[in-house]
PDB file of C-alpha atoms in Angstrom:
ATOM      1  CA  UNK A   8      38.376 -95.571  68.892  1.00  0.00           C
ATOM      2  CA  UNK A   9      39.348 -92.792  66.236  1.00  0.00           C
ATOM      3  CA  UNK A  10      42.349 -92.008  67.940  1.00  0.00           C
ATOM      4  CA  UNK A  11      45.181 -93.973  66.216  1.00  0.00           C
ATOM      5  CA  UNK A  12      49.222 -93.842  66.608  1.00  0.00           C
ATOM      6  CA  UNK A  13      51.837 -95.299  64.339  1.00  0.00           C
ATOM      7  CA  UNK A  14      55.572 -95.240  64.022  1.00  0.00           C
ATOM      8  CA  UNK A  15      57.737 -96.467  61.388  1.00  0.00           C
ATOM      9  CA  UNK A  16      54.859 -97.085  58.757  1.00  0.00           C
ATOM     10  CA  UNK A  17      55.672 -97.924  55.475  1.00  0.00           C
ATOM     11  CA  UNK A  18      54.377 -98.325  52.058  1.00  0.00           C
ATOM     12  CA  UNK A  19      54.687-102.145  50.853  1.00  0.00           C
ATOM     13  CA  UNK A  20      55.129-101.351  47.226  1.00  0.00           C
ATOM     14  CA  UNK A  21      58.273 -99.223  48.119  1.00  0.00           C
ATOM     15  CA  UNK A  22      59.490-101.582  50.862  1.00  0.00           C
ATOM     16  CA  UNK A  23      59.430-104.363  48.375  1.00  0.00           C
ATOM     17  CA  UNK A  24      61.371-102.334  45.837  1.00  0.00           C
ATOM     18  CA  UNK A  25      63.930-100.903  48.339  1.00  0.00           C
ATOM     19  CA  UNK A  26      64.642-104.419  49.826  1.00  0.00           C
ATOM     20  CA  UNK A  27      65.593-105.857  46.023  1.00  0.00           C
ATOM     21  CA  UNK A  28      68.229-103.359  45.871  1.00  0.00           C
ATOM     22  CA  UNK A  29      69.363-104.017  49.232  1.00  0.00           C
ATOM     23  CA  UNK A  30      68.415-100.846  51.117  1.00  0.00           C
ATOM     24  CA  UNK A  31      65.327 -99.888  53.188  1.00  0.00           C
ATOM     25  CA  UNK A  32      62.538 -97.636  52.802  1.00  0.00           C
ATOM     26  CA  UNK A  33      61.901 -94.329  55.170  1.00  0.00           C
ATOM     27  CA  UNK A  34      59.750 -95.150  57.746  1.00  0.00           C
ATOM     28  CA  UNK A  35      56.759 -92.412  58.771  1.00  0.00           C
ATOM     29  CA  UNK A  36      55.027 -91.721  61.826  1.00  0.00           C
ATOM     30  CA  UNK A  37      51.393 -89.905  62.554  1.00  0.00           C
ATOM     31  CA  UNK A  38      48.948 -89.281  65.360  1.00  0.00           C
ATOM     32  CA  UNK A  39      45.317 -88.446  65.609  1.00  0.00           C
ATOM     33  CA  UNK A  40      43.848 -87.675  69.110  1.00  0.00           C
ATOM     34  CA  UNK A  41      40.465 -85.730  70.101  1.00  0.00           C
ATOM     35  CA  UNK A  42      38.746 -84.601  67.086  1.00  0.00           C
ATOM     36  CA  UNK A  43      41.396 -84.934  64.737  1.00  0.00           C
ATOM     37  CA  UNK A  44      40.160 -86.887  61.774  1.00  0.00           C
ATOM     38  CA  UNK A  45      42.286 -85.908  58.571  1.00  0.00           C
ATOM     39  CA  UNK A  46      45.943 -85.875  57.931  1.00  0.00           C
ATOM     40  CA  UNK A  47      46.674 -82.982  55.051  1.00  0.00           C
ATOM     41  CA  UNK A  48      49.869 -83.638  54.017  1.00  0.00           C
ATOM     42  CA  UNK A  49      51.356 -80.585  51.686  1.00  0.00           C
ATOM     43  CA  UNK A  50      55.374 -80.127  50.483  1.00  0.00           C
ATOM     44  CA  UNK A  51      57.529 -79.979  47.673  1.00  0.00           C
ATOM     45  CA  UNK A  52      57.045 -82.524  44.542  1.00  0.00           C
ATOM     46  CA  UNK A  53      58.904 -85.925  44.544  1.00  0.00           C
ATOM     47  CA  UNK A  54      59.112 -85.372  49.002  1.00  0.00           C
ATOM     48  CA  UNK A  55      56.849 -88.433  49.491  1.00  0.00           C
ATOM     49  CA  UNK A  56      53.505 -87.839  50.096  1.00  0.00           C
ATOM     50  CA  UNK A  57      52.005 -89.792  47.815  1.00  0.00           C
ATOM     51  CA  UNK A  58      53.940 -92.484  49.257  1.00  0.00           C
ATOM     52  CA  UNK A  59      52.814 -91.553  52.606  1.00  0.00           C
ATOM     53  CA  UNK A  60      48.956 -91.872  51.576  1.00  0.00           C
ATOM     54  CA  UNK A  61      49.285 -95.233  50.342  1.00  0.00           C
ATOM     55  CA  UNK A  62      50.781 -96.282  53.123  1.00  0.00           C
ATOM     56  CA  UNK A  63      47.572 -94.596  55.323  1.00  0.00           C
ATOM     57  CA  UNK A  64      45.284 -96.708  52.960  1.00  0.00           C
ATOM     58  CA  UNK A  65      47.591 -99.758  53.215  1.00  0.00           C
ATOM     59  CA  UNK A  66      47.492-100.157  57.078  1.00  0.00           C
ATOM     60  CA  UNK A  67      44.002 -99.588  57.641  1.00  0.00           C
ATOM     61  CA  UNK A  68      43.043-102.420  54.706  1.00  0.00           C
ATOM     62  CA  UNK A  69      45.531-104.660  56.514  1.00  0.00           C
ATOM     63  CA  UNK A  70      44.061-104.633  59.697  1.00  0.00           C
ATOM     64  CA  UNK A  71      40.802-104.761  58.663  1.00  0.00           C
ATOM     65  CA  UNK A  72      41.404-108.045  57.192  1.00  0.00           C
ATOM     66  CA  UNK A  73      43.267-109.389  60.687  1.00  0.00           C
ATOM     67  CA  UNK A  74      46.576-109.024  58.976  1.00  0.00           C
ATOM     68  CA  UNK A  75      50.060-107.429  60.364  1.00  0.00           C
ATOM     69  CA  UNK A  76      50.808-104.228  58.968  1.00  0.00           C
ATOM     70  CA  UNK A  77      54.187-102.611  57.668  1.00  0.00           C
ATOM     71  CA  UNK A  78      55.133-100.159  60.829  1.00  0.00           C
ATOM     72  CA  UNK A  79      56.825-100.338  63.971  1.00  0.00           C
ATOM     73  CA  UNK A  80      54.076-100.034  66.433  1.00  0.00           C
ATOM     74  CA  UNK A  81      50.231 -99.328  64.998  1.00  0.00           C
ATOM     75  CA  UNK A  82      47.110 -98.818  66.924  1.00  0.00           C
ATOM     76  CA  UNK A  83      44.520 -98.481  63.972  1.00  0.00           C
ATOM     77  CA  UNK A  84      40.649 -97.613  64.015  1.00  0.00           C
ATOM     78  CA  UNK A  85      39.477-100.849  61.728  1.00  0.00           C
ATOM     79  CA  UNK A  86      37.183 -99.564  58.604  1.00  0.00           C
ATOM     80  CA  UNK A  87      34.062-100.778  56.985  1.00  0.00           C
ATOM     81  CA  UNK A  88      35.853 -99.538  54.108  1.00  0.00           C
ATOM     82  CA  UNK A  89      38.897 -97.865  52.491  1.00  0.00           C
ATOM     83  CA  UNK A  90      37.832 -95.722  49.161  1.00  0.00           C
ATOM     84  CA  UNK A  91      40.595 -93.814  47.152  1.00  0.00           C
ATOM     85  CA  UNK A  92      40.953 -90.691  44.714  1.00  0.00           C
ATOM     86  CA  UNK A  93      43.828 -90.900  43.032  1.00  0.00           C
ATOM     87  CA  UNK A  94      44.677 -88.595  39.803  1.00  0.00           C
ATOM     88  CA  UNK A  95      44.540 -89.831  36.532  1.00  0.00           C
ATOM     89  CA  UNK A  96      45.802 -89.302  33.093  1.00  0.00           C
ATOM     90  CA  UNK A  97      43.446 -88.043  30.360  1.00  0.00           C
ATOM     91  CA  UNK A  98      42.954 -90.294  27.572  1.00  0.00           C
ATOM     92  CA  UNK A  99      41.668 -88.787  24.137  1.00  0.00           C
ATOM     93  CA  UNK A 100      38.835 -91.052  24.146  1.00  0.00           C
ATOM     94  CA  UNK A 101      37.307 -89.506  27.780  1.00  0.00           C
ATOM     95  CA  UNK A 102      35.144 -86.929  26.694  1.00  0.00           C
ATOM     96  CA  UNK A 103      34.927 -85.175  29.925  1.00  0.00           C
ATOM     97  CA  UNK A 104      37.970 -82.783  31.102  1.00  0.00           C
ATOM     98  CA  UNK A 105      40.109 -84.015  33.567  1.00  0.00           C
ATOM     99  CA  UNK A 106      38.425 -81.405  36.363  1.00  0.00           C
ATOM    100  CA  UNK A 107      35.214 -83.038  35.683  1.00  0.00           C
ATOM    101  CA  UNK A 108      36.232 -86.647  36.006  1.00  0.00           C
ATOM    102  CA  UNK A 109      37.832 -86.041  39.266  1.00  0.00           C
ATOM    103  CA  UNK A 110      34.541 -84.356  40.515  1.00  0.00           C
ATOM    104  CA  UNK A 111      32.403 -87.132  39.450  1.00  0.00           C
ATOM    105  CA  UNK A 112      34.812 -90.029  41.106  1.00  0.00           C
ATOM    106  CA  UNK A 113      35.106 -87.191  44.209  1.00  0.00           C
ATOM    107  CA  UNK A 114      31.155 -87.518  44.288  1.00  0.00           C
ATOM    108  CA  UNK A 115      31.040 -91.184  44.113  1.00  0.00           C
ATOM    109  CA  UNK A 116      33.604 -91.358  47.405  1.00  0.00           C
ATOM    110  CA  UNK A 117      31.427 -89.180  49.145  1.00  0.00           C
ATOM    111  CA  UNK A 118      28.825 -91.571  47.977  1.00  0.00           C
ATOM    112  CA  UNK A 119      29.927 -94.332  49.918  1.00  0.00           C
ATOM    113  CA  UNK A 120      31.838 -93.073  52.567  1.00  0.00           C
ATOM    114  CA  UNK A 121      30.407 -93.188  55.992  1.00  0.00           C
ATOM    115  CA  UNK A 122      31.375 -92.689  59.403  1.00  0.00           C
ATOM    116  CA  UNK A 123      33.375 -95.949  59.805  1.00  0.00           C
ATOM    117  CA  UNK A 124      35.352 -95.361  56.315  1.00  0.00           C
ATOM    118  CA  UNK A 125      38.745 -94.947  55.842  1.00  0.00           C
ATOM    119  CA  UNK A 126      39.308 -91.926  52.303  1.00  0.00           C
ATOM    120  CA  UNK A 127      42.426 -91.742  50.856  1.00  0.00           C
ATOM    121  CA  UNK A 128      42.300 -88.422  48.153  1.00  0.00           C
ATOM    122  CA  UNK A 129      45.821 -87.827  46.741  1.00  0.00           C
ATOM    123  CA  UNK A 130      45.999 -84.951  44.617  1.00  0.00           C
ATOM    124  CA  UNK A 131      43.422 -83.738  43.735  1.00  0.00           C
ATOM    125  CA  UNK A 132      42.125 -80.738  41.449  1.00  0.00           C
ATOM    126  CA  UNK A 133      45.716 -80.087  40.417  1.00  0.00           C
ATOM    127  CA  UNK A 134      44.451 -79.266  37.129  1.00  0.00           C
ATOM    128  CA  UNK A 135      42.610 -76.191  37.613  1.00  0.00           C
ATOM    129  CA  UNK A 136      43.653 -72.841  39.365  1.00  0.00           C
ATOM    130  CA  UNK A 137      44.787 -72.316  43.262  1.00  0.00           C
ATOM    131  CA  UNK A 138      41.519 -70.300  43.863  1.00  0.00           C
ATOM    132  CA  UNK A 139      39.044 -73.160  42.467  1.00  0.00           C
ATOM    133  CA  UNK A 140      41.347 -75.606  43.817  1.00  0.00           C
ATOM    134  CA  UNK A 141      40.807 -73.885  47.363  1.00  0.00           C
ATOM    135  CA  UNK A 142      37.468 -73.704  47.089  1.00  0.00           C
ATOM    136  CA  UNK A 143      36.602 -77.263  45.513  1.00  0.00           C
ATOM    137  CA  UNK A 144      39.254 -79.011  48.124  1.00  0.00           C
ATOM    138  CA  UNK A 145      37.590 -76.804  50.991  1.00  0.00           C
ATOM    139  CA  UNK A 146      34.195 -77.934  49.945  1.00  0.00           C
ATOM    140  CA  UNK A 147      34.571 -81.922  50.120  1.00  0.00           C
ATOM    141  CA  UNK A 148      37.666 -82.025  52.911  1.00  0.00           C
ATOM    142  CA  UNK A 149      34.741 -80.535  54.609  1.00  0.00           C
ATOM    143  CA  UNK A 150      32.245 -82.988  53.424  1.00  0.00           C
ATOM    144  CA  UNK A 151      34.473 -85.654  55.057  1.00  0.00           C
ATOM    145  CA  UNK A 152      34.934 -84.311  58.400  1.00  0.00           C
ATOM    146  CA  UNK A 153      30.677 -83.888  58.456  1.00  0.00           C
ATOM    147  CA  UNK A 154      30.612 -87.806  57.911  1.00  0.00           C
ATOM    148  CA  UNK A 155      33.084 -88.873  60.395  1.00  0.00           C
ATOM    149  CA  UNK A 156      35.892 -90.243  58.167  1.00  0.00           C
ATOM    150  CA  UNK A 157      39.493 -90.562  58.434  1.00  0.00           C
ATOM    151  CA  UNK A 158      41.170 -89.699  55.694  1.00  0.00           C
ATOM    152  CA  UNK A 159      44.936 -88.323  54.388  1.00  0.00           C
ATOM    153  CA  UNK A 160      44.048 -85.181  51.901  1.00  0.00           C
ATOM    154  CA  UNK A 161      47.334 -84.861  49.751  1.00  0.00           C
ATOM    155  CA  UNK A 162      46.917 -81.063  48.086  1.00  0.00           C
ATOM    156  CA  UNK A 163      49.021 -78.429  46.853  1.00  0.00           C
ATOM    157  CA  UNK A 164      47.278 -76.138  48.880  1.00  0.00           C
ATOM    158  CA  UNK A 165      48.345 -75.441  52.093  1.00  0.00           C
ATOM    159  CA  UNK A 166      44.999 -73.735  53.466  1.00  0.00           C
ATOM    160  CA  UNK A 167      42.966 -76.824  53.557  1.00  0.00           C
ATOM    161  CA  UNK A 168      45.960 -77.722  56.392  1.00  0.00           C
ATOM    162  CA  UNK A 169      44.284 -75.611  59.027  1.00  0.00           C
ATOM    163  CA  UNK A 170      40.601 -75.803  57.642  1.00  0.00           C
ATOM    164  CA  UNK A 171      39.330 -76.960  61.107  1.00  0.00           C
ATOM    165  CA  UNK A 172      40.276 -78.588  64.697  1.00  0.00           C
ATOM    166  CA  UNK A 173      39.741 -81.778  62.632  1.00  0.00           C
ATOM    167  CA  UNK A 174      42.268 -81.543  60.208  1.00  0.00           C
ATOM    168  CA  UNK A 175      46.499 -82.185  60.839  1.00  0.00           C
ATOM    169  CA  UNK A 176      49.262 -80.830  59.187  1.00  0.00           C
ATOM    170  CA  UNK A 177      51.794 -82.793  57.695  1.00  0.00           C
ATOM    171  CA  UNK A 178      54.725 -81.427  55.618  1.00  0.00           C
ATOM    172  CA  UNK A 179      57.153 -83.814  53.439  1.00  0.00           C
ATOM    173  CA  UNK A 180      60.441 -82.495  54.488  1.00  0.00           C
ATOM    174  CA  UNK A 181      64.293 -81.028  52.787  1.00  0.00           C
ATOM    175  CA  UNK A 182      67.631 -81.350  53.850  1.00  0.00           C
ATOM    176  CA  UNK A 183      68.249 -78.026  55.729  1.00  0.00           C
ATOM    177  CA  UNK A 184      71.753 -77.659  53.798  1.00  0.00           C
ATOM    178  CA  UNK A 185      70.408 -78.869  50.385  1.00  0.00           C
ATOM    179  CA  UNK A 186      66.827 -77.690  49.845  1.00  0.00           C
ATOM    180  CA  UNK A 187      66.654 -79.578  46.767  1.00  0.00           C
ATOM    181  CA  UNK A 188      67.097 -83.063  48.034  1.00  0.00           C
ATOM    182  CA  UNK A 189      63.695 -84.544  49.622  1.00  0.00           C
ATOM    183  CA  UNK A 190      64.294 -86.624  52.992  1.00  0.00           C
ATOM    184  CA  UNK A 191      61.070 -88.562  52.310  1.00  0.00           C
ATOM    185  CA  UNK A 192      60.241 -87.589  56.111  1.00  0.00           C
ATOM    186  CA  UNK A 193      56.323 -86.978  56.280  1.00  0.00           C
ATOM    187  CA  UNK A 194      56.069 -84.635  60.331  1.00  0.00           C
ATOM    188  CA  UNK A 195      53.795 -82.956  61.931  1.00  0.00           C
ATOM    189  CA  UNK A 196      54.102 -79.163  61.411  1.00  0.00           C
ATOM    190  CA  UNK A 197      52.158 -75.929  60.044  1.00  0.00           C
ATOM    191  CA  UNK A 198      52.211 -76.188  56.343  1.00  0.00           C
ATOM    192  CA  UNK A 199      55.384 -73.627  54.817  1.00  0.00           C
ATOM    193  CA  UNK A 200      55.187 -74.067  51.620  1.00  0.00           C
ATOM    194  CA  UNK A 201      56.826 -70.499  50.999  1.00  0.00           C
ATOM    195  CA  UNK A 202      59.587 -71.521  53.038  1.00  0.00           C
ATOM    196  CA  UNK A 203      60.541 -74.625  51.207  1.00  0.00           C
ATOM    197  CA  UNK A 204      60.549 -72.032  47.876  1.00  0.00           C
ATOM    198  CA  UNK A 205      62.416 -68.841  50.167  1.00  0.00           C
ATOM    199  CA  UNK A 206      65.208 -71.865  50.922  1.00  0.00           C
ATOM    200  CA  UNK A 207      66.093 -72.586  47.173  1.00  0.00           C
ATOM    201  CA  UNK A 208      65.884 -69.065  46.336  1.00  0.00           C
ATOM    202  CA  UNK A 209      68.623 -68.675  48.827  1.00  0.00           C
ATOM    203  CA  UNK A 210      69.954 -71.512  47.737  1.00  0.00           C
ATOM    204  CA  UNK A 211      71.003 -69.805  44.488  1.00  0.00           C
ATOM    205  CA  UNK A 212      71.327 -66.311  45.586  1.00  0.00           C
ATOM    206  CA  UNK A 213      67.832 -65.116  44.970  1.00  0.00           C
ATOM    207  CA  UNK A 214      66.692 -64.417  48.051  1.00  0.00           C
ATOM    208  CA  UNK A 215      65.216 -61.140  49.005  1.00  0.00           C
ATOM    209  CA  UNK A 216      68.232 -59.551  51.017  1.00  0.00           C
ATOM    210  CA  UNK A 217      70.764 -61.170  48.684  1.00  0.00           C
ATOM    211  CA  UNK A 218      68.804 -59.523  45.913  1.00  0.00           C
ATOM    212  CA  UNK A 219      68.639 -55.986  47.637  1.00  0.00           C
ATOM    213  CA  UNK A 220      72.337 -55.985  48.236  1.00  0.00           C
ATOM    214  CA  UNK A 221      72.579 -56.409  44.259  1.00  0.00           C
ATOM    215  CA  UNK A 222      70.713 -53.905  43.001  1.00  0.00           C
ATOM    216  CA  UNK A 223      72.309 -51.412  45.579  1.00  0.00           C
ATOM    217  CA  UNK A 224      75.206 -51.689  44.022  1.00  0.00           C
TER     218      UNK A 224
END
């Protein structure tokens, strides 16, 4: 079954790190039920989602080697295969630019990736505009779903989080009272990336009715 559950997951890397200095990581929970196949997670920078999609990869390599995973409680469809897009820095001596590299490694997941695979993309096509970006992300979230796959899409574009009935929205979350501090709390919700930038404009009195109040003096 496709349909998976799991509360309290967490990335081991982080978990490991946290533990040394004596604290504990923040656990995540998801869900995928029906035809849901893809978790897009959007929010602010530094909120945790990359975090977040290595833990996605994490579990599902885990238990398809028959070993525990780091959550709570996990009920996990078991892969043929987990495949990864992950951004990387240019070096001088890659001749392509960095928009073509992450096509050609976006084209080599697509490749390989059938029905039983697991994608992680993290990321991706940050380095050209929000329209290409769109359209590019669009085209191979879509390419995805066609397959079968589940996958977590990390993008700065919050459109691709309602692309279909397949796809889930998750949003890394702020403290309420201090929109600048990151809980590291991946939920479910629609994607508001305008809100998380209308709270720190209010936060420093650049809000739109703060703003109006100004200039009417």
């Amino acid at each position: 079954s496709k349909e998976e559950v799991v509360r309290d997951g967490v990335d081991l890397a982080l978990a490991v790190k946290r533990h040394q200095e004596g604290g504990r990581p923040v656990g995540n929970s998801f869900r995928l039920a029906g035809p849901e196949r893809a978790l897009v997670v959007t929010g602010p920078n530094g909120g945790g989602k990359t975090t977040f999609a290595r833990m996605f990869g994490q579990l599902h390599y885990l238990a398809g080697l028959g070993c525990p995973v780091p959550a709570g409680e996990a009920r996990l469809f078991l892969p043929d295969r987990v495949l990864t897009h992950f951004a990387k820095q240019e070096r001088a001596a890659d001749q392509r630019s960095e928009l073509e590299s992450e096509l050609l490694r976006a084209r080599r997941v697509l490749e390989q990736a059938t029905e039983r695979s697991v994608v992680v993309m993290n990321e991706g096509f940050a380095s050209t505009t929000l329209h290409d970006a769109r359209l590019i992300g669009s085209q191979v979230l879509e390419a995805l779903l066609r397959r079968g796959v589940l996958c977590v899409y990390v993008t700065f574009v919050d459109e691709l989080a309602s692309l279909s009935e397949a796809t889930v929205s998750m949003v890394g979350q702020v403290d309420p009272g201090d929109p600048a501090r990151r809980t590291f709390r991946i939920v479910r919700e629609p994607a508001s990336g305008l809100a998380h930038a209308t709270a720190i404009a209010d936060q420093f009195g650049l809000g739109y009715e703060r703003l109006r109040e100004r200039l009417a003096r």
